[in-house]
């Protein structure tokens, strides 16, 4: 077995990042974004498209469908390589050795209140853990990231836990 | 809101014969323009995949739609999934739910989304308000 196979993928620099809160970013939930997301995953319920229908159903405005918070459009200057930013594949330092492939291992969202168009959420994330594993696809680095979303009234409305797999 | 009891099930075909258009529509809505999901050459050369595949979060969104169609737009208090297999153009996805527990007005629901070969692509659990 080579040294490379026994050496840890998790560097001291990476360990030091665990638990550190990111700078907050703003996530404006607007009607167009809700409609686009709803259309993309095939919703037909009019509450996701028509504000009058949403209000009739008791919502402030169009409710955000499940999974909406998963990959919101951030400020492209910080998340889009076209603008010189790093692609939004999660914060934190990268493993020391090249694990080029990235898979989304899973996502969990806890909801504490409805999220509707018009809400302005403040998101903050941190790396909760790094884990090394060897599976059928070879050696893997599993990164768990937690993101907390707080609305304009200061209420935590959702916590998302994401699991990224590099291999 | 739906009255749920242990053993209740629900199933629906969420998308038939996924095309690149479905995938690109999701990319645009989510802002996730990782080329693995829209550029066949990049999927082959960067990562050795046979071609593009759908975003995991697309499958999660489809699975979520099965739940909201059944239970209401904001019935879910918790929704967690693992992506167990990649989803490719041409796939047809069916989502299934089964209530495994009901306590204090919250139902625990096991969810799975399978492809046309019966292989699971999404597995997870949701919690939903029952009143």
CSV table of C-alpha atoms in Angstrom, one decimal:
chain,number,residue,atom,x,y,z
A,1,UNK,CA,0.0,0.0,0.0
A,2,UNK,CA,1.4,3.4,-0.9
A,3,UNK,CA,1.8,6.3,1.4
A,4,UNK,CA,-0.9,8.1,-0.5
A,5,UNK,CA,-3.5,5.4,0.5
A,6,UNK,CA,-2.8,5.6,4.2
A,7,UNK,CA,-2.4,9.4,4.5
A,8,UNK,CA,-5.4,11.2,5.8
A,9,UNK,CA,-7.4,13.3,3.3
A,10,UNK,CA,-8.4,15.6,6.1
A,11,UNK,CA,-5.7,18.2,6.6
A,12,UNK,CA,-5.2,20.3,9.7
A,13,UNK,CA,-6.3,23.3,7.7
A,14,UNK,CA,-9.6,21.4,7.0
A,15,UNK,CA,-10.0,20.3,10.6
A,16,UNK,CA,-9.6,24.0,11.7
A,17,UNK,CA,-12.6,24.9,9.4
A,18,UNK,CA,-15.1,22.6,11.2
A,19,UNK,CA,-17.8,24.5,13.0
A,20,UNK,CA,-16.7,27.9,11.7
A,21,UNK,CA,-19.7,30.0,10.6
A,22,UNK,CA,-19.6,31.5,7.1
A,23,UNK,CA,-20.3,35.1,6.3
A,24,UNK,CA,-24.1,35.4,6.1
A,25,UNK,CA,-25.7,35.7,2.7
A,26,UNK,CA,-29.1,36.9,1.7
A,27,UNK,CA,-31.6,34.7,0.0
A,28,UNK,CA,-34.6,36.7,-1.3
A,29,UNK,CA,-37.5,34.4,-2.0
A,30,UNK,CA,-39.4,35.9,-4.9
A,31,UNK,CA,-42.4,34.9,-6.9
A,32,UNK,CA,-40.5,34.3,-10.1
A,33,UNK,CA,-37.9,32.1,-8.4
A,34,UNK,CA,-40.7,30.1,-6.7
A,35,UNK,CA,-42.5,29.7,-10.1
A,36,UNK,CA,-39.4,28.7,-11.9
A,37,UNK,CA,-38.6,26.0,-9.3
A,38,UNK,CA,-42.1,24.8,-9.2
A,39,UNK,CA,-42.2,24.5,-13.0
A,40,UNK,CA,-38.8,22.7,-13.0
A,41,UNK,CA,-40.0,19.9,-10.8
A,42,UNK,CA,-43.5,19.8,-12.4
A,43,UNK,CA,-45.8,21.2,-9.8
A,44,UNK,CA,-49.3,21.8,-11.0
A,45,UNK,CA,-50.9,23.1,-7.8
A,46,UNK,CA,-51.8,26.8,-8.6
A,47,UNK,CA,-50.7,27.9,-5.1
A,48,UNK,CA,-47.1,27.8,-6.4
A,49,UNK,CA,-47.9,30.1,-9.4
A,50,UNK,CA,-50.9,32.3,-8.6
A,51,UNK,CA,-50.8,34.6,-5.6
A,52,UNK,CA,-54.6,34.9,-5.4
A,53,UNK,CA,-54.8,31.1,-5.1
A,54,UNK,CA,-52.0,31.1,-2.5
A,55,UNK,CA,-53.8,33.7,-0.4
A,56,UNK,CA,-57.0,31.8,-0.7
A,57,UNK,CA,-55.2,28.8,0.7
A,58,UNK,CA,-54.0,30.8,3.6
A,59,UNK,CA,-50.5,31.8,2.6
A,60,UNK,CA,-48.9,35.3,2.5
A,61,UNK,CA,-47.8,34.7,-1.1
A,62,UNK,CA,-46.6,31.8,-3.1
A,63,UNK,CA,-45.2,29.1,-0.8
A,64,UNK,CA,-41.7,27.7,-1.5
A,65,UNK,CA,-42.0,24.0,-2.6
A,66,UNK,CA,-39.9,21.3,-0.9
A,67,UNK,CA,-36.3,21.4,-2.0
A,68,UNK,CA,-36.5,25.1,-3.0
A,69,UNK,CA,-33.8,26.0,-0.6
A,70,UNK,CA,-31.4,23.4,-1.9
A,71,UNK,CA,-29.6,25.3,-4.5
A,72,UNK,CA,-30.8,28.9,-4.5
A,73,UNK,CA,-29.2,31.4,-6.9
A,74,UNK,CA,-26.6,33.2,-4.8
A,75,UNK,CA,-24.8,36.4,-5.7
A,76,UNK,CA,-23.0,35.2,-8.9
A,77,UNK,CA,-19.9,37.2,-8.0
A,78,UNK,CA,-19.2,34.7,-5.3
A,79,UNK,CA,-20.7,31.5,-6.6
A,80,UNK,CA,-20.3,31.6,-10.4
A,81,UNK,CA,-17.0,30.9,-12.2
A,82,UNK,CA,-18.2,33.2,-15.0
A,83,UNK,CA,-17.8,36.1,-12.6
A,84,UNK,CA,-14.5,34.8,-11.2
A,85,UNK,CA,-16.1,33.2,-8.1
A,86,UNK,CA,-15.7,29.6,-7.1
A,87,UNK,CA,-18.6,27.4,-8.1
A,88,UNK,CA,-21.1,27.0,-5.2
A,89,UNK,CA,-20.1,23.5,-4.3
A,90,UNK,CA,-19.9,24.2,-0.6
A,91,UNK,CA,-17.6,26.3,1.6
A,92,UNK,CA,-14.3,25.4,3.1
A,93,UNK,CA,-11.0,24.2,2.0
A,94,UNK,CA,-10.5,21.4,-0.4
A,95,UNK,CA,-8.8,18.1,0.3
A,96,UNK,CA,-5.1,18.0,-0.2
A,97,UNK,CA,-5.1,15.3,-2.9
A,98,UNK,CA,-7.1,15.4,-6.0
A,99,UNK,CA,-10.6,14.0,-5.6
A,100,UNK,CA,-12.1,15.5,-8.6
A,101,UNK,CA,-15.5,14.0,-8.7
A,102,UNK,CA,-18.3,15.4,-6.6
A,103,UNK,CA,-21.6,13.8,-5.8
A,104,UNK,CA,-24.4,15.1,-3.8
A,105,UNK,CA,-24.8,12.3,-1.2
A,106,UNK,CA,-28.0,13.6,0.4
A,107,UNK,CA,-29.9,16.6,1.8
A,108,UNK,CA,-32.1,17.0,4.8
A,109,UNK,CA,-34.2,20.0,5.4
A,110,UNK,CA,-36.0,20.8,8.7
A,111,UNK,CA,-38.8,23.3,8.4
A,112,UNK,CA,-39.8,25.4,11.4
A,113,UNK,CA,-42.2,27.7,9.5
A,114,UNK,CA,-43.5,28.3,6.0
A,115,UNK,CA,-41.3,30.1,3.6
A,116,UNK,CA,-43.2,32.3,1.1
A,117,UNK,CA,-42.3,34.7,-1.7
A,118,UNK,CA,-41.5,38.0,-0.2
A,119,UNK,CA,-39.4,36.5,2.6
A,120,UNK,CA,-35.9,37.7,2.9
A,121,UNK,CA,-33.8,34.9,4.5
A,122,UNK,CA,-30.3,35.3,5.9
A,123,UNK,CA,-28.3,32.1,5.5
A,124,UNK,CA,-25.2,31.0,7.3
A,125,UNK,CA,-23.4,27.8,6.9
A,126,UNK,CA,-20.7,25.8,8.5
A,127,UNK,CA,-18.9,22.5,8.0
A,128,UNK,CA,-20.3,20.1,10.6
A,129,UNK,CA,-17.9,17.2,9.9
A,130,UNK,CA,-15.4,15.5,7.5
A,131,UNK,CA,-15.3,11.8,7.2
A,132,UNK,CA,-13.2,9.5,5.2
A,133,UNK,CA,-14.5,6.2,3.8
A,134,UNK,CA,-13.6,3.7,1.3
A,135,UNK,CA,-16.4,2.3,-0.8
A,136,UNK,CA,-17.1,0.7,-4.1
A,137,UNK,CA,-16.1,3.9,-5.9
A,138,UNK,CA,-12.7,4.1,-4.0
A,139,UNK,CA,-11.7,6.5,-1.3
A,140,UNK,CA,-14.2,9.2,-0.5
A,141,UNK,CA,-14.3,12.4,1.5
A,142,UNK,CA,-17.7,13.0,3.0
A,143,UNK,CA,-18.4,16.6,3.9
A,144,UNK,CA,-21.5,17.5,6.0
A,145,UNK,CA,-22.5,21.1,5.8
A,146,UNK,CA,-25.2,22.8,7.9
A,147,UNK,CA,-27.0,25.9,6.7
A,148,UNK,CA,-29.4,27.9,8.9
A,149,UNK,CA,-32.0,30.2,7.3
A,150,UNK,CA,-33.4,33.0,9.4
A,151,UNK,CA,-36.3,35.1,8.1
A,152,UNK,CA,-36.9,38.9,8.2
A,153,UNK,CA,-38.6,38.5,11.6
A,154,UNK,CA,-35.5,36.9,13.1
A,155,UNK,CA,-37.1,33.4,13.2
A,156,UNK,CA,-35.1,30.4,12.1
A,157,UNK,CA,-37.3,28.9,9.4
A,158,UNK,CA,-35.2,26.1,8.1
A,159,UNK,CA,-32.0,24.2,8.7
A,160,UNK,CA,-30.5,22.3,5.8
A,161,UNK,CA,-27.9,19.5,6.2
A,162,UNK,CA,-26.1,18.6,3.0
A,163,UNK,CA,-23.8,15.7,2.4
A,164,UNK,CA,-21.2,16.1,-0.3
A,165,UNK,CA,-19.1,13.2,-1.5
A,166,UNK,CA,-15.7,13.8,-3.2
A,167,UNK,CA,-14.0,10.8,-4.8
B,1,UNK,CA,-54.7,18.4,5.9
B,2,UNK,CA,-54.8,14.7,5.3
B,3,UNK,CA,-55.6,12.3,8.1
B,4,UNK,CA,-52.9,9.8,8.1
B,5,UNK,CA,-52.5,6.4,9.7
B,6,UNK,CA,-49.7,3.9,9.9
B,7,UNK,CA,-49.6,1.8,6.7
B,8,UNK,CA,-51.1,4.5,4.4
B,9,UNK,CA,-49.4,4.6,1.1
B,10,UNK,CA,-49.2,6.9,-1.9
B,11,UNK,CA,-47.5,6.5,-5.3
B,12,UNK,CA,-47.2,8.6,-8.4
B,13,UNK,CA,-45.2,8.7,-11.6
B,14,UNK,CA,-43.3,12.0,-11.3
B,15,UNK,CA,-41.7,12.3,-14.7
B,16,UNK,CA,-41.6,10.1,-17.8
B,17,UNK,CA,-38.6,9.8,-20.1
B,18,UNK,CA,-36.4,12.6,-18.7
B,19,UNK,CA,-34.9,14.7,-21.4
B,20,UNK,CA,-32.0,17.2,-21.3
B,21,UNK,CA,-34.7,19.9,-21.3
B,22,UNK,CA,-36.0,18.7,-18.0
B,23,UNK,CA,-32.5,18.9,-16.6
B,24,UNK,CA,-31.7,22.3,-18.0
B,25,UNK,CA,-35.0,23.7,-16.7
B,26,UNK,CA,-33.9,22.6,-13.2
B,27,UNK,CA,-30.4,24.0,-13.7
B,28,UNK,CA,-31.9,27.4,-14.6
B,29,UNK,CA,-34.4,27.3,-11.7
B,30,UNK,CA,-31.8,26.3,-9.1
B,31,UNK,CA,-28.8,28.2,-10.4
B,32,UNK,CA,-26.7,25.0,-10.4
B,33,UNK,CA,-24.8,25.1,-13.7
B,34,UNK,CA,-22.3,22.4,-12.9
B,35,UNK,CA,-21.5,21.3,-16.5
B,36,UNK,CA,-21.8,17.6,-15.5
B,37,UNK,CA,-25.6,18.3,-15.8
B,38,UNK,CA,-25.8,19.9,-19.2
B,39,UNK,CA,-22.5,19.4,-21.1
B,40,UNK,CA,-22.0,15.8,-22.4
B,41,UNK,CA,-18.4,16.5,-23.3
B,42,UNK,CA,-17.6,17.8,-19.8
B,43,UNK,CA,-19.4,14.9,-18.2
B,44,UNK,CA,-17.2,12.5,-20.2
B,45,UNK,CA,-13.9,14.3,-20.0
B,46,UNK,CA,-14.0,15.8,-16.6
B,47,UNK,CA,-15.4,12.9,-14.7
B,48,UNK,CA,-15.6,9.9,-17.0
B,49,UNK,CA,-19.4,9.6,-17.0
B,50,UNK,CA,-21.2,8.4,-20.2
B,51,UNK,CA,-22.9,11.7,-20.4
B,52,UNK,CA,-25.0,14.2,-18.4
B,53,UNK,CA,-27.1,13.2,-15.5
B,54,UNK,CA,-29.8,15.0,-13.5
B,55,UNK,CA,-29.1,17.0,-10.4
B,56,UNK,CA,-29.7,15.0,-7.2
B,57,UNK,CA,-31.8,18.0,-6.0
B,58,UNK,CA,-34.0,17.6,-9.1
B,59,UNK,CA,-35.0,14.1,-7.9
B,60,UNK,CA,-35.5,15.5,-4.4
B,61,UNK,CA,-37.8,18.2,-5.8
B,62,UNK,CA,-39.8,15.6,-7.7
B,63,UNK,CA,-40.1,13.4,-4.7
B,64,UNK,CA,-41.2,16.4,-2.7
B,65,UNK,CA,-43.9,17.1,-5.3
B,66,UNK,CA,-45.3,13.6,-4.7
B,67,UNK,CA,-45.6,14.5,-1.0
B,68,UNK,CA,-47.2,18.0,-1.5
B,69,UNK,CA,-49.6,16.7,-4.1
B,70,UNK,CA,-50.7,14.2,-1.5
B,71,UNK,CA,-50.5,16.2,1.8
B,72,UNK,CA,-50.6,19.9,0.9
B,73,UNK,CA,-48.0,22.5,-0.1
B,74,UNK,CA,-46.5,23.1,3.3
B,75,UNK,CA,-47.4,20.0,5.3
B,76,UNK,CA,-43.7,18.9,5.6
B,77,UNK,CA,-41.8,19.7,8.7
B,78,UNK,CA,-38.8,17.6,7.8
B,79,UNK,CA,-37.6,16.1,4.5
B,80,UNK,CA,-34.4,14.2,4.2
B,81,UNK,CA,-33.1,12.1,1.3
B,82,UNK,CA,-30.1,10.2,0.2
B,83,UNK,CA,-29.3,10.0,-3.5
B,84,UNK,CA,-28.8,6.3,-4.1
B,85,UNK,CA,-28.3,6.2,-7.9
B,86,UNK,CA,-27.8,8.6,-10.6
B,87,UNK,CA,-30.7,9.7,-12.8
B,88,UNK,CA,-30.0,9.7,-16.6
B,89,UNK,CA,-31.9,11.1,-19.6
B,90,UNK,CA,-34.5,8.5,-20.6
B,91,UNK,CA,-35.3,7.6,-17.0
B,92,UNK,CA,-38.9,7.5,-15.8
B,93,UNK,CA,-39.3,8.1,-12.1
B,94,UNK,CA,-42.0,6.9,-9.7
B,95,UNK,CA,-42.2,8.1,-6.1
B,96,UNK,CA,-43.7,6.1,-3.3
B,97,UNK,CA,-44.6,7.0,0.3
B,98,UNK,CA,-45.6,4.9,3.3
B,99,UNK,CA,-46.6,6.2,6.7
B,100,UNK,CA,-44.6,4.3,9.3
B,101,UNK,CA,-45.5,6.2,12.5
B,102,UNK,CA,-48.0,8.8,13.7
B,103,UNK,CA,-47.4,10.6,16.9
B,104,UNK,CA,-48.6,14.0,18.4
B,105,UNK,CA,-50.0,15.1,15.0
B,106,UNK,CA,-46.8,14.3,13.1
B,107,UNK,CA,-46.6,11.5,10.6
B,108,UNK,CA,-43.3,9.8,9.7
B,109,UNK,CA,-43.3,8.8,6.1
B,110,UNK,CA,-40.8,6.6,4.3
B,111,UNK,CA,-40.2,7.7,0.8
B,112,UNK,CA,-38.5,6.1,-2.1
B,113,UNK,CA,-38.2,7.1,-5.8
B,114,UNK,CA,-37.4,4.4,-8.3
B,115,UNK,CA,-36.5,4.4,-12.0
B,116,UNK,CA,-38.1,2.3,-14.7
B,117,UNK,CA,-35.9,-0.7,-13.7
B,118,UNK,CA,-37.2,-0.6,-10.1
B,119,UNK,CA,-33.8,0.7,-8.8
B,120,UNK,CA,-34.1,3.3,-6.1
B,121,UNK,CA,-32.6,6.7,-6.9
B,122,UNK,CA,-33.8,8.6,-3.8
B,123,UNK,CA,-34.5,7.1,-0.4
B,124,UNK,CA,-35.5,9.1,2.6
B,125,UNK,CA,-37.9,10.1,5.2
B,126,UNK,CA,-40.3,12.9,5.7
B,127,UNK,CA,-42.3,14.2,8.6
B,128,UNK,CA,-45.7,15.9,8.0
B,129,UNK,CA,-48.3,17.6,10.0
B,130,UNK,CA,-51.5,15.5,10.1
B,131,UNK,CA,-53.8,18.2,11.4
